[in-house]
mmCIF file of C-alpha atoms and ligand atoms in Angstrom:
data_model
loop_
_atom_site.group_PDB
_atom_site.id
_atom_site.type_symbol
_atom_site.label_atom_id
_atom_site.label_comp_id
_atom_site.label_asym_id
_atom_site.label_seq_id
_atom_site.Cartn_x
_atom_site.Cartn_y
_atom_site.Cartn_z
ATOM 1 C CA PRO L 68 1.709 -3.297 -20.570
ATOM 2 C CA GLU L 69 -1.213 -1.229 -21.687
ATOM 3 C CA LEU L 70 -2.767 1.271 -19.371
ATOM 4 C CA SER L 71 -6.500 1.351 -18.995
ATOM 5 C CA ARG L 72 -8.159 4.705 -18.551
ATOM 6 C CA PRO L 73 -11.570 5.655 -17.291
ATOM 7 C CA GLY L 74 -14.049 6.081 -20.101
ATOM 8 C CA GLY L 75 -17.374 6.886 -18.451
ATOM 9 C CA PRO L 76 -18.768 10.394 -18.837
ATOM 10 C CA ALA L 77 -19.180 10.726 -15.061
ATOM 11 C CA GLY L 78 -15.629 9.530 -14.342
ATOM 12 C CA PRO L 79 -12.925 12.031 -13.513
ATOM 13 C CA GLY L 80 -11.211 11.445 -16.886
ATOM 14 C CA GLY L 81 -7.468 11.014 -16.735
ATOM 15 C CA THR L 82 -7.401 10.916 -12.941
ATOM 16 C CA LEU L 83 -7.942 7.250 -12.213
ATOM 17 C CA THR L 84 -5.451 5.187 -14.170
ATOM 18 C CA SER L 85 -4.377 1.610 -13.765
ATOM 19 C CA PHE L 86 -2.882 -1.233 -15.714
ATOM 20 C CA ARG L 87 -5.226 -3.462 -17.671
ATOM 21 C CA ASP L 88 -4.588 -6.355 -15.270
ATOM 22 C CA GLY L 89 -4.305 -4.186 -12.175
ATOM 23 C CA ILE L 90 -1.446 -2.607 -10.254
ATOM 24 C CA GLU L 91 0.192 -5.986 -9.698
ATOM 25 C CA THR L 92 1.407 -5.625 -13.304
ATOM 26 C CA LEU L 93 3.937 -3.082 -12.050
ATOM 27 C CA ILE L 94 5.404 -5.437 -9.455
ATOM 28 C CA ASP L 95 5.354 -8.424 -11.837
ATOM 29 C CA GLY L 96 7.167 -6.274 -14.419
ATOM 30 C CA LEU L 97 9.877 -5.310 -11.950
ATOM 31 C CA VAL L 98 10.372 -8.921 -10.890
ATOM 32 C CA ARG L 99 10.606 -9.984 -14.550
ATOM 33 C CA GLU L 100 13.039 -7.207 -15.515
ATOM 34 C CA LEU L 101 15.232 -7.910 -12.497
ATOM 35 C CA ALA L 102 15.140 -11.692 -12.926
ATOM 36 C CA GLY L 103 18.123 -13.239 -11.203
ATOM 37 C CA ALA L 104 18.826 -10.108 -9.190
ATOM 38 C CA VAL L 105 15.698 -10.045 -7.098
ATOM 39 C CA GLU L 106 14.589 -12.565 -4.493
ATOM 40 C CA CYS L 107 10.994 -12.364 -3.338
ATOM 41 C CA ASP L 108 9.347 -13.685 -0.192
ATOM 42 C CA ARG L 109 12.145 -12.932 2.210
ATOM 43 C CA SER L 110 11.253 -11.319 5.531
ATOM 44 C CA LEU L 111 13.802 -8.931 6.942
ATOM 45 C CA THR L 112 14.530 -9.697 10.584
ATOM 46 C CA GLY L 113 17.772 -7.879 11.340
ATOM 47 C CA LEU L 114 20.377 -5.521 10.010
ATOM 48 C CA ALA L 115 23.911 -4.821 11.176
ATOM 49 C CA PRO L 116 27.044 -3.277 9.712
ATOM 50 C CA VAL L 117 29.615 -5.927 8.798
ATOM 51 C CA ASP L 118 32.367 -5.918 11.455
ATOM 52 C CA GLY L 119 30.574 -3.012 13.129
ATOM 53 C CA ALA L 120 31.727 -0.538 10.469
ATOM 54 C CA PRO L 121 29.115 1.245 8.345
ATOM 55 C CA GLY L 122 29.280 0.894 4.549
ATOM 56 C CA SER L 123 28.748 -2.854 4.279
ATOM 57 C CA TRP L 124 25.610 -4.457 5.663
ATOM 58 C CA ARG L 125 24.655 -7.862 6.896
ATOM 59 C CA VAL L 126 20.968 -8.416 6.149
ATOM 60 C CA GLU L 127 19.243 -11.148 8.152
ATOM 61 C CA THR L 128 16.096 -12.746 6.779
ATOM 62 C CA ARG L 129 13.781 -15.313 8.310
ATOM 63 C CA GLU L 130 13.907 -17.736 5.384
ATOM 64 C CA HIS L 131 17.518 -17.923 4.234
ATOM 65 C CA GLU L 132 21.120 -17.297 5.173
ATOM 66 C CA ALA L 133 22.157 -13.667 5.619
ATOM 67 C CA LEU L 134 23.048 -11.429 2.673
ATOM 68 C CA VAL L 135 25.873 -8.925 2.563
ATOM 69 C CA ALA L 136 25.061 -5.656 0.789
ATOM 70 C CA ASP L 137 26.732 -2.328 -0.007
ATOM 71 C CA ALA L 138 23.456 -0.489 0.459
ATOM 72 C CA VAL L 139 20.144 -1.286 2.109
ATOM 73 C CA VAL L 140 16.829 0.402 1.359
ATOM 74 C CA LEU L 141 14.081 -0.316 3.855
ATOM 75 C CA ALA L 142 10.866 0.108 1.856
ATOM 76 C CA GLN L 143 8.469 -1.354 4.402
ATOM 77 C CA PRO L 144 6.127 0.742 6.556
ATOM 78 C CA ALA L 145 7.865 2.693 9.350
ATOM 79 C CA ALA L 146 6.276 0.499 12.026
ATOM 80 C CA ARG L 147 7.984 -2.534 10.465
ATOM 81 C CA SER L 148 11.372 -0.818 10.113
ATOM 82 C CA ALA L 149 11.400 0.382 13.732
ATOM 83 C CA PRO L 150 11.998 -3.031 15.364
ATOM 84 C CA VAL L 151 14.592 -3.951 12.728
ATOM 85 C CA LEU L 152 16.588 -0.812 13.531
ATOM 86 C CA ALA L 153 16.013 -0.753 17.302
ATOM 87 C CA ALA L 154 19.128 -2.756 18.118
ATOM 88 C CA LEU L 155 21.255 -0.871 15.591
ATOM 89 C CA ASP L 156 20.304 2.669 16.552
ATOM 90 C CA PRO L 157 17.481 3.471 18.998
ATOM 91 C CA GLN L 158 17.543 7.090 17.811
ATOM 92 C CA LEU L 159 16.489 5.927 14.358
ATOM 93 C CA ALA L 160 13.846 3.583 15.729
ATOM 94 C CA ALA L 161 12.199 6.246 17.918
ATOM 95 C CA PRO L 162 10.883 8.545 15.142
ATOM 96 C CA LEU L 163 9.869 5.493 13.099
ATOM 97 C CA GLU L 164 7.697 4.291 15.968
ATOM 98 C CA GLN L 165 5.934 7.648 15.898
ATOM 99 C CA ILE L 166 4.782 7.371 12.273
ATOM 100 C CA PRO L 167 1.445 5.570 12.532
ATOM 101 C CA SER L 168 -0.489 3.866 9.764
ATOM 102 C CA ALA L 169 -4.229 3.517 9.429
ATOM 103 C CA SER L 170 -5.659 0.112 8.680
ATOM 104 C CA LEU L 171 -8.047 -0.238 5.811
ATOM 105 C CA ALA L 172 -10.157 -3.069 4.465
ATOM 106 C CA VAL L 173 -11.221 -3.327 0.855
ATOM 107 C CA VAL L 174 -14.418 -5.235 0.207
ATOM 108 C CA ALA L 175 -14.997 -6.191 -3.412
ATOM 109 C CA LEU L 176 -18.462 -7.304 -4.477
ATOM 110 C CA ALA L 177 -19.673 -8.626 -7.828
ATOM 111 C CA TRP L 178 -23.141 -8.998 -9.314
ATOM 112 C CA ASP L 179 -24.761 -9.783 -12.579
ATOM 113 C CA ALA L 180 -25.511 -6.346 -14.058
ATOM 114 C CA ALA L 181 -29.095 -7.341 -14.867
ATOM 115 C CA ALA L 182 -29.731 -8.293 -11.232
ATOM 116 C CA ILE L 183 -28.975 -4.763 -9.983
ATOM 117 C CA GLY L 184 -30.688 -2.758 -12.703
ATOM 118 C CA GLY L 185 -27.657 -2.368 -14.966
ATOM 119 C CA ALA L 186 -24.050 -1.282 -14.527
ATOM 120 C CA PRO L 187 -23.678 1.936 -12.516
ATOM 121 C CA GLN L 188 -22.466 4.881 -14.595
ATOM 122 C CA GLY L 189 -19.626 6.842 -13.053
ATOM 123 C CA PHE L 190 -16.548 6.266 -10.911
ATOM 124 C CA GLY L 191 -18.318 5.693 -7.587
ATOM 125 C CA PHE L 192 -18.623 7.926 -4.552
ATOM 126 C CA LEU L 193 -16.922 9.137 -1.401
ATOM 127 C CA ALA L 194 -18.969 8.972 1.793
ATOM 128 C CA PRO L 195 -18.472 12.094 3.924
ATOM 129 C CA HIS L 196 -18.792 11.830 7.688
ATOM 130 C CA GLY L 197 -22.295 12.584 8.789
ATOM 131 C CA GLU L 198 -23.982 10.730 5.934
ATOM 132 C CA GLY L 199 -24.632 7.757 8.186
ATOM 133 C CA LEU L 200 -22.462 5.351 6.186
ATOM 134 C CA ARG L 201 -19.511 3.531 7.697
ATOM 135 C CA ILE L 202 -17.711 2.903 4.394
ATOM 136 C CA LEU L 203 -15.296 5.623 3.295
ATOM 137 C CA GLY L 204 -16.307 5.320 -0.320
ATOM 138 C CA CYS L 205 -16.876 2.927 -3.159
ATOM 139 C CA LEU L 206 -15.183 2.600 -6.540
ATOM 140 C CA TRP L 207 -17.276 1.223 -9.393
ATOM 141 C CA ASP L 208 -14.343 -0.675 -10.818
ATOM 142 C CA SER L 209 -16.002 -2.333 -13.790
ATOM 143 C CA SER L 210 -17.360 1.043 -14.924
ATOM 144 C CA ILE L 211 -14.010 2.811 -14.470
ATOM 145 C CA PHE L 212 -11.605 0.260 -15.910
ATOM 146 C CA PRO L 213 -12.408 -1.822 -18.989
ATOM 147 C CA GLY L 214 -11.916 -5.534 -18.423
ATOM 148 C CA ARG L 215 -12.148 -5.511 -14.635
ATOM 149 C CA ALA L 216 -15.192 -7.793 -14.751
ATOM 150 C CA PRO L 217 -16.517 -10.230 -17.346
ATOM 151 C CA GLU L 218 -19.059 -8.866 -19.831
ATOM 152 C CA GLY L 219 -22.410 -8.288 -18.148
ATOM 153 C CA LYS L 220 -20.975 -8.348 -14.622
ATOM 154 C CA VAL L 221 -20.439 -5.491 -12.177
ATOM 155 C CA LEU L 222 -17.504 -5.202 -9.772
ATOM 156 C CA VAL L 223 -17.336 -2.563 -7.052
ATOM 157 C CA ARG L 224 -14.767 -2.016 -4.292
ATOM 158 C CA ALA L 225 -15.718 -0.385 -1.004
ATOM 159 C CA MET L 226 -13.107 0.931 1.444
ATOM 160 C CA ILE L 227 -13.719 0.847 5.170
ATOM 161 C CA GLY L 228 -11.606 1.706 8.212
ATOM 162 C CA GLY L 229 -9.009 4.460 8.128
ATOM 163 C CA ALA L 230 -7.556 6.669 10.846
ATOM 164 C CA LEU L 231 -10.939 7.705 12.251
ATOM 165 C CA ASP L 232 -12.472 4.232 12.322
ATOM 166 C CA PRO L 233 -9.599 1.744 12.714
ATOM 167 C CA GLY L 234 -11.824 -0.930 14.261
ATOM 168 C CA ALA L 235 -13.894 -1.231 11.091
ATOM 169 C CA ALA L 236 -11.009 -2.727 9.121
ATOM 170 C CA LEU L 237 -10.593 -5.409 11.775
ATOM 171 C CA LEU L 238 -14.228 -6.549 11.930
ATOM 172 C CA PRO L 239 -14.788 -10.279 11.453
ATOM 173 C CA GLU L 240 -15.468 -11.050 7.813
ATOM 174 C CA ALA L 241 -19.205 -11.704 8.162
ATOM 175 C CA GLU L 242 -19.716 -8.417 10.040
ATOM 176 C CA LEU L 243 -17.603 -6.514 7.542
ATOM 177 C CA LEU L 244 -19.606 -7.859 4.613
ATOM 178 C CA ALA L 245 -22.898 -7.126 6.366
ATOM 179 C CA GLN L 246 -21.788 -3.542 7.090
ATOM 180 C CA VAL L 247 -20.671 -2.890 3.514
ATOM 181 C CA ARG L 248 -23.752 -4.498 1.999
ATOM 182 C CA GLY L 249 -25.966 -2.439 4.311
ATOM 183 C CA ASP L 250 -24.179 0.776 3.315
ATOM 184 C CA LEU L 251 -24.431 -0.039 -0.395
ATOM 185 C CA ARG L 252 -28.110 -0.861 0.014
ATOM 186 C CA ARG L 253 -28.615 2.641 1.435
ATOM 187 C CA ALA L 254 -26.320 4.473 -0.979
ATOM 188 C CA MET L 255 -26.953 2.544 -4.201
ATOM 189 C CA GLY L 256 -30.204 0.731 -3.533
ATOM 190 C CA ILE L 257 -28.624 -2.703 -4.062
ATOM 191 C CA ALA L 258 -30.312 -5.287 -1.865
ATOM 192 C CA VAL L 259 -29.470 -8.339 -3.981
ATOM 193 C CA GLU L 260 -26.930 -10.818 -2.611
ATOM 194 C CA PRO L 261 -23.616 -10.471 -4.515
ATOM 195 C CA GLU L 262 -22.445 -13.397 -6.639
ATOM 196 C CA HIS L 263 -18.937 -13.016 -5.224
ATOM 197 C CA ALA L 264 -17.386 -11.151 -2.311
ATOM 198 C CA TRP L 265 -13.732 -10.696 -1.395
ATOM 199 C CA VAL L 266 -12.118 -9.011 1.606
ATOM 200 C CA PHE L 267 -8.586 -7.628 1.459
ATOM 201 C CA ARG L 268 -7.137 -6.185 4.642
ATOM 202 C CA HIS L 269 -4.306 -3.668 4.780
ATOM 203 C CA PRO L 270 -3.308 -3.452 8.467
ATOM 204 C CA LEU L 271 -0.701 -0.735 7.792
ATOM 205 C CA GLY L 272 -2.567 0.633 4.783
ATOM 206 C CA ILE L 273 -2.092 4.392 4.809
ATOM 207 C CA SER L 274 0.687 6.162 6.710
ATOM 208 C CA GLN L 275 -0.492 9.153 8.694
ATOM 209 C CA TYR L 276 1.584 12.319 8.528
ATOM 210 C CA THR L 277 0.564 13.638 11.921
ATOM 211 C CA VAL L 278 1.724 16.907 13.514
ATOM 212 C CA GLY L 279 5.510 16.760 13.835
ATOM 213 C CA HIS L 280 6.023 14.571 10.748
ATOM 214 C CA LEU L 281 8.538 16.945 9.162
ATOM 215 C CA ASP L 282 10.512 17.076 12.422
ATOM 216 C CA ARG L 283 10.562 13.279 12.476
ATOM 217 C CA LEU L 284 11.817 13.208 8.872
ATOM 218 C CA ALA L 285 14.575 15.687 9.745
ATOM 219 C CA CYS L 286 15.529 13.529 12.735
ATOM 220 C CA LEU L 287 15.649 10.441 10.493
ATOM 221 C CA GLU L 288 17.835 12.269 7.948
ATOM 222 C CA ARG L 289 20.290 13.207 10.692
ATOM 223 C CA GLY L 290 20.261 9.646 12.026
ATOM 224 C CA LEU L 291 20.756 8.052 8.603
ATOM 225 C CA ALA L 292 23.756 10.308 7.944
ATOM 226 C CA GLN L 293 25.580 8.235 10.597
ATOM 227 C CA TRP L 294 24.955 5.048 8.625
ATOM 228 C CA PRO L 295 26.247 5.293 5.045
ATOM 229 C CA GLY L 296 24.396 2.951 2.701
ATOM 230 C CA LEU L 297 21.207 2.807 4.773
ATOM 231 C CA HIS L 298 18.045 4.372 3.295
ATOM 232 C CA LEU L 299 14.327 4.550 4.032
ATOM 233 C CA THR L 300 11.639 4.894 1.396
ATOM 234 C CA GLY L 301 7.985 4.054 0.817
ATOM 235 C CA GLN L 302 4.696 5.543 1.861
ATOM 236 C CA SER L 303 5.687 6.356 5.451
ATOM 237 C CA TYR L 304 7.870 9.339 4.625
ATOM 238 C CA ARG L 305 7.516 11.728 1.685
ATOM 239 C CA GLY L 306 4.211 10.886 0.027
ATOM 240 C CA VAL L 307 1.598 8.158 0.293
ATOM 241 C CA ALA L 308 0.421 7.990 -3.329
ATOM 242 C CA MET L 309 2.056 5.452 -5.614
ATOM 243 C CA ASN L 310 3.503 8.163 -7.852
ATOM 244 C CA ALA L 311 5.156 9.783 -4.835
ATOM 245 C CA CYS L 312 6.567 6.423 -3.678
ATOM 246 C CA ILE L 313 7.995 5.738 -7.138
ATOM 247 C CA GLU L 314 9.534 9.197 -7.365
ATOM 248 C CA ASP L 315 11.138 8.875 -3.933
ATOM 249 C CA ALA L 316 12.478 5.397 -4.732
ATOM 250 C CA GLY L 317 14.001 6.706 -7.977
ATOM 251 C CA GLU L 318 15.761 9.489 -6.166
ATOM 252 C CA ILE L 319 17.189 7.118 -3.572
ATOM 253 C CA ALA L 320 18.315 4.679 -6.265
ATOM 254 C CA GLY L 321 20.164 7.562 -7.952
ATOM 255 C CA ARG L 322 21.837 8.500 -4.679
ATOM 256 C CA ILE L 323 22.948 4.905 -4.080
ATOM 257 C CA LEU L 324 24.363 4.548 -7.598
ATOM 258 C CA ALA L 325 26.321 7.761 -7.130
ATOM 259 C CA GLN L 326 27.785 6.494 -3.844
ATOM 260 C CA LEU L 327 28.650 2.937 -4.841
ATOM 261 C CA PRO L 328 32.297 2.254 -5.577
ATOM 262 C CA ALA L 329 32.886 2.306 -9.364
HETATM 263 C C1 FAD M 600 -6.758 0.266 -0.119
HETATM 264 C C2 FAD M 600 -5.748 1.215 -0.667
HETATM 265 C C3 FAD M 600 -6.023 1.901 -1.836
HETATM 266 C C4 FAD M 600 -5.093 2.792 -2.366
HETATM 267 N N1 FAD M 600 -5.367 3.432 -3.532
HETATM 268 C C5 FAD M 600 -4.439 4.236 -4.084
HETATM 269 C C6 FAD M 600 -4.657 4.859 -5.343
HETATM 270 O O1 FAD M 600 -5.718 4.690 -5.958
HETATM 271 N N2 FAD M 600 -3.676 5.651 -5.862
HETATM 272 C C7 FAD M 600 -2.489 5.856 -5.209
HETATM 273 O O2 FAD M 600 -1.617 6.566 -5.729
HETATM 274 N N3 FAD M 600 -2.249 5.285 -4.014
HETATM 275 C C8 FAD M 600 -3.194 4.480 -3.443
HETATM 276 N N4 FAD M 600 -2.956 3.902 -2.225
HETATM 277 C C9 FAD M 600 -1.698 4.201 -1.552
HETATM 278 C C10 FAD M 600 -0.563 3.418 -2.175
HETATM 279 O O3 FAD M 600 -1.050 2.236 -2.748
HETATM 280 C C11 FAD M 600 0.415 3.024 -1.117
HETATM 281 O O4 FAD M 600 0.784 4.133 -0.338
HETATM 282 C C12 FAD M 600 1.667 2.460 -1.790
HETATM 283 O O5 FAD M 600 1.342 1.304 -2.518
HETATM 284 C C13 FAD M 600 2.663 2.138 -0.739
HETATM 285 O O6 FAD M 600 3.764 1.523 -1.349
HETATM 286 P P1 FAD M 600 4.947 1.023 -0.458
HETATM 287 O O7 FAD M 600 5.892 0.344 -1.381
HETATM 288 O O8 FAD M 600 5.449 2.125 0.410
HETATM 289 O O9 FAD M 600 4.275 0.015 0.576
HETATM 290 P P2 FAD M 600 3.638 -1.405 0.340
HETATM 291 O O10 FAD M 600 3.044 -1.515 -1.017
HETATM 292 O O11 FAD M 600 2.797 -1.649 1.549
HETATM 293 O O12 FAD M 600 4.908 -2.344 0.347
HETATM 294 C C14 FAD M 600 5.607 -2.613 1.520
HETATM 295 C C15 FAD M 600 6.142 -4.010 1.366
HETATM 296 O O13 FAD M 600 7.013 -4.295 2.446
HETATM 297 C C16 FAD M 600 6.862 -5.645 2.735
HETATM 298 N N5 FAD M 600 7.388 -5.890 4.080
HETATM 299 C C17 FAD M 600 6.899 -5.476 5.273
HETATM 300 N N6 FAD M 600 7.672 -5.913 6.265
HETATM 301 C C18 FAD M 600 8.680 -6.615 5.695
HETATM 302 C C19 FAD M 600 9.813 -7.318 6.199
HETATM 303 N N7 FAD M 600 10.098 -7.378 7.511
HETATM 304 N N8 FAD M 600 10.636 -7.936 5.319
HETATM 305 C C20 FAD M 600 10.400 -7.869 3.987
HETATM 306 N N9 FAD M 600 9.354 -7.203 3.452
HETATM 307 C C21 FAD M 600 8.503 -6.595 4.302
HETATM 308 C C22 FAD M 600 5.378 -5.900 2.622
HETATM 309 O O14 FAD M 600 5.124 -7.266 2.430
HETATM 310 C C23 FAD M 600 5.048 -5.079 1.380
HETATM 311 O O15 FAD M 600 5.155 -5.841 0.214
HETATM 312 C C24 FAD M 600 -3.872 3.005 -1.688
HETATM 313 C C25 FAD M 600 -3.596 2.305 -0.505
HETATM 314 C C26 FAD M 600 -4.523 1.421 0.004
HETATM 315 C C27 FAD M 600 -4.195 0.671 1.270
#
């Protein structure tokens, strides 16, 4: 799939990159490439070594019969892995429970460009504390990424919530929209009702590496050493950004391949 890059003169060229049809392209591509080997929409509910001996795992899911696996990689947020591992090894669950995540809501709004005085030029803005705005920032998607909105339309995405304002991401939809529209009226001068509005909530959106995170990682490493074939990856551990998650996953995949019986 083709990548789309920011083109606007005010955009931080080369920094914001996505796929033409959005990040979902990456996941769809993986599912396509792994057709037959990957099963989606299964919720992990439990994990136990087969016959109590590490090295072969029984993976319980809500929807189907259990799977048996040589290796298991838990790639869900730490708060979701903690209850799954609590029965297996409380010493693994404890540090996982201490890795919090901040909830975030993304509010996407769309207008006719003519109705708001033309498409904004640039990538958007971050809203520092003290500016009197509750949103964390706003990305001017249709100006950053070609094809994100039909010709003549403007799409922006505002982020709200985060570690310092967790309640904002949980506001009822009408309140959330009113807050974001009020902030954009102040910051961008847009008072016109949007043609479309969407709210996407990410309850465990961004893992927080609070003081003691490296100690917790070391504790997890020691704990995992007792359970061959069990791995943890994803944004809760060694990097929140997508690139960091992909790099970490690649390294773990390499380790698993090296350990699997030939
Ligand atoms: C609003 C927002 C904007 C961001 N923007 C950027 C950006 O511009 N650039 C960047 O690099 N990063 C960005 N990030 C960060 C980055 O997107 C995330 O850190 C990254 O996608 C996390 O990937 P992940 O695979 O660890 O977690 P997720 O993508 O959250 O995947 C975890 C998966 O685990 C599944 N799951 C949970 N529990 C279970 C269970 N019991 N059984 C089975 N499956 C389960 C979930 O359904 C989910 O699919 C952003 C994050 C947010 C929230």
